[in-house]
């Protein structure tokens, strides 16, 4: 296998962020990082809100939210009339699940690559309704064709009321063939929720081309928006059935307004989100995507070499645009969620490096991200220092 080369840095990109320079921030995928200019836009909005709260909330706020929604939907290639702003992808998934009207005998199908919090949400709705949550195992090395066949075989027409699949998985950094999975499910009259938490800003796939009944994605990860900014996109056939988690004054307006309006929520993160898209565009969307994916691939190879992992044992993400990669940890490490959290904390404290440590199917994995504020030497330092820390069990 050829050795990935680190990309050329994007001049000045590091200065756009207020991150602690004494820490290697290699985990952009968890909470993102808000550029300084976007922070300032949000602060001006907060200043406006606090200068006259009554005016801010009662004069034109719904129109401003609508304008923001349309701007973000256009960037994502989504129908603005079917797009609602929500706090995060997990919130959007909860809205969908409690709107389905599940009954005893129904089932929701997910895969074992799914996001844990969404799995908890599925479990809760199944407990409430008497439905069943069934999880399909998808091997880490499965090809797109094999993933499609696993899902096809796992559907039970008439009983499966929802298929939940990730566009890009969080735990395993694997790109799933979302559009193909939607096609298979629809052939069996099964609606699909695509969890695309990491897609906005990273992946160049227009939402409309996937054809999902429901699609949720975060703007505060790879879209440089303030945290708490995400979208729920709903196909026309489902919009009248969507019920918000919080009922408030926009309930008569129906979707998407009834989902967005949550009384005295701080809406400034949403209103500032277009500034994040502007920042991404000013750097060059394609340039940023290529840089981040190449840097993540380089980091995976360097850290893998440091841990003695053969290049052939480094999982492929399934797509060239993916800016997250995983590295297998030595056997016996981070085999549980609790152990993974503890190890992440040790790495942060002792190596001044923020990474994601995942426990997936009884194996520990290190997830690395690439972002414009990162440099190759950060991964190189981690590769040199990490083996000694892992040896201290």
Coordinates of N, CA and C in Angstrom, one line a residue, residues 97-213:
X97 N -38.9 9.3 15.6 CA -39.3 8.1 16.3 C -40.6 8.3 17.0
X98 N -40.8 9.4 17.7 CA -42.1 9.6 18.4 C -43.2 10.0 17.5
X99 N -42.9 10.3 16.2 CA -44.0 10.6 15.3 C -44.5 9.4 14.5
X100 N -43.8 8.3 14.6 CA -44.1 7.1 13.8 C -45.5 6.4 14.1
X101 N -45.9 6.5 15.4 CA -47.0 5.8 15.9 C -46.8 4.3 15.9
X102 N -45.7 3.9 16.5 CA -45.4 2.5 16.6 C -46.4 1.8 17.5
X103 N -46.6 0.5 17.2 CA -47.5 -0.4 17.9 C -46.9 -1.7 18.3
X104 N -47.5 -2.5 19.2 CA -47.0 -3.8 19.5 C -46.9 -4.6 18.2
X105 N -45.8 -5.3 18.0 CA -45.6 -6.1 16.8 C -44.8 -5.4 15.8
X106 N -44.7 -4.1 15.8 CA -43.8 -3.4 14.9 C -42.4 -3.5 15.3
X107 N -41.5 -3.2 14.4 CA -40.1 -3.2 14.8 C -39.3 -2.0 14.1
X108 N -38.3 -1.6 14.7 CA -37.3 -0.6 14.1 C -36.0 -1.4 14.0
X109 N -35.4 -1.3 12.8 CA -34.2 -2.0 12.5 C -33.1 -1.0 12.4
X110 N -32.0 -1.3 13.1 CA -30.7 -0.5 13.0 C -29.6 -1.4 12.7
X111 N -28.4 -0.9 12.6 CA -27.2 -1.7 12.5 C -26.3 -1.5 13.7
X112 N -25.3 -2.3 13.9 CA -24.4 -2.2 15.1 C -23.4 -1.1 14.9
X113 N -23.4 -0.4 13.8 CA -22.6 0.8 13.6 C -23.3 2.1 14.0
X114 N -24.5 2.0 14.4 CA -25.3 3.1 14.7 C -24.8 3.9 16.0
X115 N -25.2 5.2 16.0 CA -24.8 6.0 17.1 C -25.6 5.6 18.4
X116 N -24.8 5.5 19.5 CA -25.4 5.0 20.7 C -26.6 5.7 21.2
X117 N -26.6 7.1 21.2 CA -27.7 7.8 21.7 C -29.0 7.6 20.9
X118 N -28.8 7.5 19.6 CA -29.9 7.2 18.7 C -30.5 5.8 19.1
X119 N -29.6 4.9 19.4 CA -30.0 3.5 19.8 C -30.9 3.6 21.1
X120 N -30.4 4.4 22.0 CA -31.2 4.6 23.3 C -32.6 5.2 22.9
X121 N -32.6 6.1 22.0 CA -33.9 6.7 21.6 C -34.9 5.7 21.0
X122 N -34.3 4.8 20.2 CA -35.1 3.7 19.6 C -35.6 2.8 20.7
X123 N -34.7 2.5 21.6 CA -35.1 1.6 22.7 C -36.3 2.2 23.5
X124 N -36.2 3.5 23.8 CA -37.2 4.1 24.6 C -38.6 4.1 23.9
X125 N -38.5 4.4 22.6 CA -39.8 4.5 21.9 C -40.4 3.1 21.7
X126 N -39.5 2.1 21.6 CA -40.0 0.7 21.6 C -40.6 0.3 22.9
X127 N -40.0 0.7 24.0 CA -40.6 0.4 25.3 C -42.0 1.0 25.5
X128 N -42.1 2.3 25.0 CA -43.4 3.0 25.2 C -44.5 2.3 24.3
X129 N -44.1 1.8 23.2 CA -45.1 1.4 22.2 C -45.3 -0.1 22.1
X130 N -44.4 -0.9 22.7 CA -44.5 -2.3 22.6 C -43.8 -2.8 21.3
X131 N -43.1 -2.0 20.6 CA -42.4 -2.4 19.4 C -41.1 -3.0 19.8
X132 N -40.4 -3.5 18.8 CA -39.1 -4.2 19.0 C -38.0 -3.5 18.2
X133 N -36.8 -3.4 18.9 CA -35.6 -2.9 18.3 C -34.7 -4.1 17.9
X134 N -34.5 -4.2 16.6 CA -33.6 -5.3 16.1 C -32.4 -4.7 15.4
X135 N -31.2 -5.2 15.8 CA -29.9 -4.7 15.4 C -29.3 -5.7 14.4
X136 N -28.9 -5.2 13.3 CA -28.2 -6.0 12.3 C -26.7 -5.9 12.4
X137 N -26.0 -7.0 12.4 CA -24.5 -6.9 12.5 C -24.0 -6.7 11.0
X138 N -23.2 -5.7 10.9 CA -22.5 -5.5 9.6 C -21.0 -5.5 9.9
X139 N -20.3 -6.5 9.3 CA -18.8 -6.6 9.6 C -18.1 -5.3 9.1
X140 N -17.0 -5.0 9.8 CA -16.3 -3.8 9.5 C -15.7 -3.8 8.1
X141 N -15.4 -5.0 7.6 CA -14.8 -5.1 6.3 C -15.9 -5.3 5.2
X142 N -17.1 -5.2 5.5 CA -18.2 -5.5 4.5 C -18.1 -4.4 3.4
X143 N -18.3 -4.9 2.1 CA -18.3 -4.0 1.0 C -19.7 -3.4 0.9
X144 N -19.8 -2.4 0.1 CA -21.1 -1.7 -0.1 C -22.2 -2.7 -0.5
X145 N -21.8 -3.6 -1.4 CA -22.8 -4.6 -1.9 C -23.2 -5.5 -0.8
X146 N -22.2 -5.9 0.1 CA -22.6 -6.8 1.2 C -23.4 -6.1 2.2
X147 N -23.2 -4.8 2.5 CA -24.0 -4.0 3.4 C -25.5 -4.0 2.9
X148 N -25.6 -3.8 1.6 CA -27.0 -3.7 1.0 C -27.7 -5.1 1.2
X149 N -26.9 -6.2 1.0 CA -27.6 -7.5 1.1 C -27.9 -7.8 2.5
X150 N -27.1 -7.4 3.5 CA -27.3 -7.7 4.9 C -28.6 -7.0 5.3
X151 N -28.7 -5.7 4.9 CA -30.0 -5.0 5.2 C -31.2 -5.5 4.5
X152 N -31.0 -5.9 3.2 CA -32.1 -6.5 2.5 C -32.7 -7.7 3.2
X153 N -31.8 -8.6 3.6 CA -32.2 -9.8 4.3 C -32.8 -9.5 5.7
X154 N -32.4 -8.4 6.3 CA -32.9 -8.1 7.6 C -34.2 -7.4 7.7
X155 N -34.8 -7.0 6.6 CA -36.1 -6.3 6.6 C -37.2 -7.3 6.6
X156 N -38.3 -7.0 7.3 CA -39.5 -7.8 7.4 C -40.7 -7.0 6.9
X157 N -41.0 -7.0 5.6 CA -42.1 -6.2 5.1 C -43.4 -6.4 5.9
X158 N -44.0 -5.3 6.2 CA -45.2 -5.4 7.0 C -45.0 -5.2 8.5
X159 N -43.8 -5.6 8.9 CA -43.5 -5.5 10.3 C -42.4 -4.4 10.6
X160 N -41.5 -4.3 9.7 CA -40.4 -3.3 9.9 C -41.0 -1.9 9.5
X161 N -41.1 -1.1 10.5 CA -41.8 0.2 10.3 C -40.7 1.4 10.1
X162 N -39.5 1.1 10.4 CA -38.4 2.1 10.1 C -37.1 1.4 10.1
X163 N -36.3 1.8 9.1 CA -34.9 1.4 9.0 C -34.0 2.6 9.3
X164 N -33.1 2.5 10.3 CA -32.2 3.6 10.6 C -30.8 3.2 10.2
X165 N -30.2 4.0 9.3 CA -28.9 3.7 8.9 C -28.1 5.0 8.9
X166 N -26.8 4.9 9.1 CA -25.9 6.0 9.1 C -25.3 6.3 7.7
X167 N -25.2 7.6 7.4 CA -24.5 7.9 6.2 C -23.0 7.8 6.4
X168 N -22.5 8.3 7.5 CA -21.1 8.1 7.9 C -21.2 7.7 9.4
X169 N -20.7 6.5 9.8 CA -20.8 6.1 11.2 C -19.9 6.8 12.1
X170 N -20.3 7.0 13.3 CA -19.5 7.7 14.3 C -18.4 6.8 14.9
X171 N -18.8 5.6 15.3 CA -17.9 4.7 16.0 C -16.9 4.1 15.1
X172 N -17.2 3.8 13.8 CA -16.3 3.1 12.9 C -15.9 3.9 11.7
X173 N -16.3 5.1 11.6 CA -15.9 6.0 10.5 C -16.1 5.4 9.2
X174 N -17.2 4.7 9.0 CA -17.4 4.0 7.8 C -18.6 4.7 7.0
X175 N -18.3 4.9 5.7 CA -19.3 5.5 4.8 C -20.2 4.4 4.3
X176 N -21.5 4.5 4.6 CA -22.5 3.5 4.2 C -23.1 4.0 2.9
X177 N -23.6 3.0 2.0 CA -24.2 3.4 0.8 C -25.7 3.8 1.0
X178 N -25.8 5.0 1.5 CA -27.1 5.4 2.0 C -28.2 5.4 1.0
X179 N -27.9 5.9 -0.2 CA -28.9 6.0 -1.3 C -29.4 4.6 -1.7
X180 N -28.4 3.6 -1.8 CA -28.7 2.3 -2.2 C -29.6 1.6 -1.1
X181 N -29.3 1.9 0.2 CA -30.0 1.3 1.3 C -31.5 1.8 1.3
X182 N -31.6 3.1 1.0 CA -32.9 3.7 0.9 C -33.7 3.0 -0.2
X183 N -33.1 2.7 -1.4 CA -33.7 2.1 -2.5 C -34.2 0.7 -2.1
X184 N -33.4 -0.1 -1.4 CA -33.7 -1.4 -1.0 C -34.9 -1.4 0.0
X185 N -34.9 -0.5 0.9 CA -35.9 -0.4 1.9 C -37.3 0.0 1.3
X186 N -37.2 1.0 0.4 CA -38.4 1.4 -0.3 C -39.0 0.4 -1.2
X187 N -38.2 -0.5 -1.7 CA -38.7 -1.6 -2.5 C -39.5 -2.6 -1.7
X188 N -39.3 -2.5 -0.3 CA -40.1 -3.3 0.6 C -41.1 -2.5 1.4
X189 N -41.3 -1.3 1.0 CA -42.2 -0.3 1.6 C -41.8 0.0 3.1
X190 N -40.5 0.1 3.3 CA -40.0 0.4 4.6 C -39.4 1.8 4.6
X191 N -39.9 2.7 5.4 CA -39.3 4.1 5.4 C -38.0 4.1 6.1
X192 N -37.2 5.1 5.8 CA -35.8 5.1 6.2 C -35.4 6.5 6.8
X193 N -34.8 6.4 8.0 CA -34.1 7.5 8.6 C -32.6 7.4 8.4
X194 N -32.0 8.4 7.8 CA -30.6 8.4 7.6 C -30.0 9.4 8.6
X195 N -29.1 8.8 9.5 CA -28.4 9.6 10.5 C -27.1 10.1 9.8
X196 N -27.2 11.3 9.4 CA -26.0 11.9 8.7 C -25.4 13.0 9.6
X197 N -25.2 12.7 10.8 CA -24.6 13.6 11.8 C -23.3 14.3 11.3
X198 N -22.5 13.5 10.6 CA -21.2 14.0 10.1 C -21.2 14.5 8.7
X199 N -22.3 14.4 8.0 CA -22.3 14.7 6.5 C -22.2 16.2 6.2
X200 N -23.0 17.1 6.8 CA -22.9 18.5 6.4 C -21.5 19.1 6.5
X201 N -21.0 19.6 5.4 CA -19.7 20.2 5.4 C -18.6 19.3 5.0
X202 N -18.8 18.0 5.3 CA -17.8 17.0 5.0 C -18.0 16.3 3.7
X203 N -19.2 15.8 3.5 CA -19.5 15.0 2.3 C -20.3 15.8 1.3
X204 N -19.9 15.6 0.0 CA -20.5 16.4 -1.1 C -21.8 15.9 -1.6
X205 N -22.5 15.0 -0.9 CA -23.7 14.4 -1.4 C -24.9 15.3 -1.1
X206 N -25.7 15.7 -2.1 CA -26.9 16.5 -1.9 C -27.9 15.6 -1.1
X207 N -28.6 16.2 -0.2 CA -29.6 15.4 0.6 C -30.7 14.9 -0.3
X208 N -31.1 15.7 -1.2 CA -32.2 15.3 -2.1 C -31.9 14.1 -2.9
X209 N -30.6 13.8 -3.2 CA -30.2 12.7 -4.1 C -30.3 11.4 -3.3
X210 N -30.4 11.4 -2.0 CA -30.4 10.2 -1.2 C -31.8 9.6 -1.2
X211 N -32.8 10.4 -1.1 CA -34.2 10.0 -1.2 C -34.8 9.4 0.1
X212 N -34.2 9.7 1.2 CA -34.6 9.2 2.5 C -35.9 9.8 2.9
X213 N -36.7 9.1 3.7 CA -37.9 9.7 4.3 C -37.6 10.7 5.3

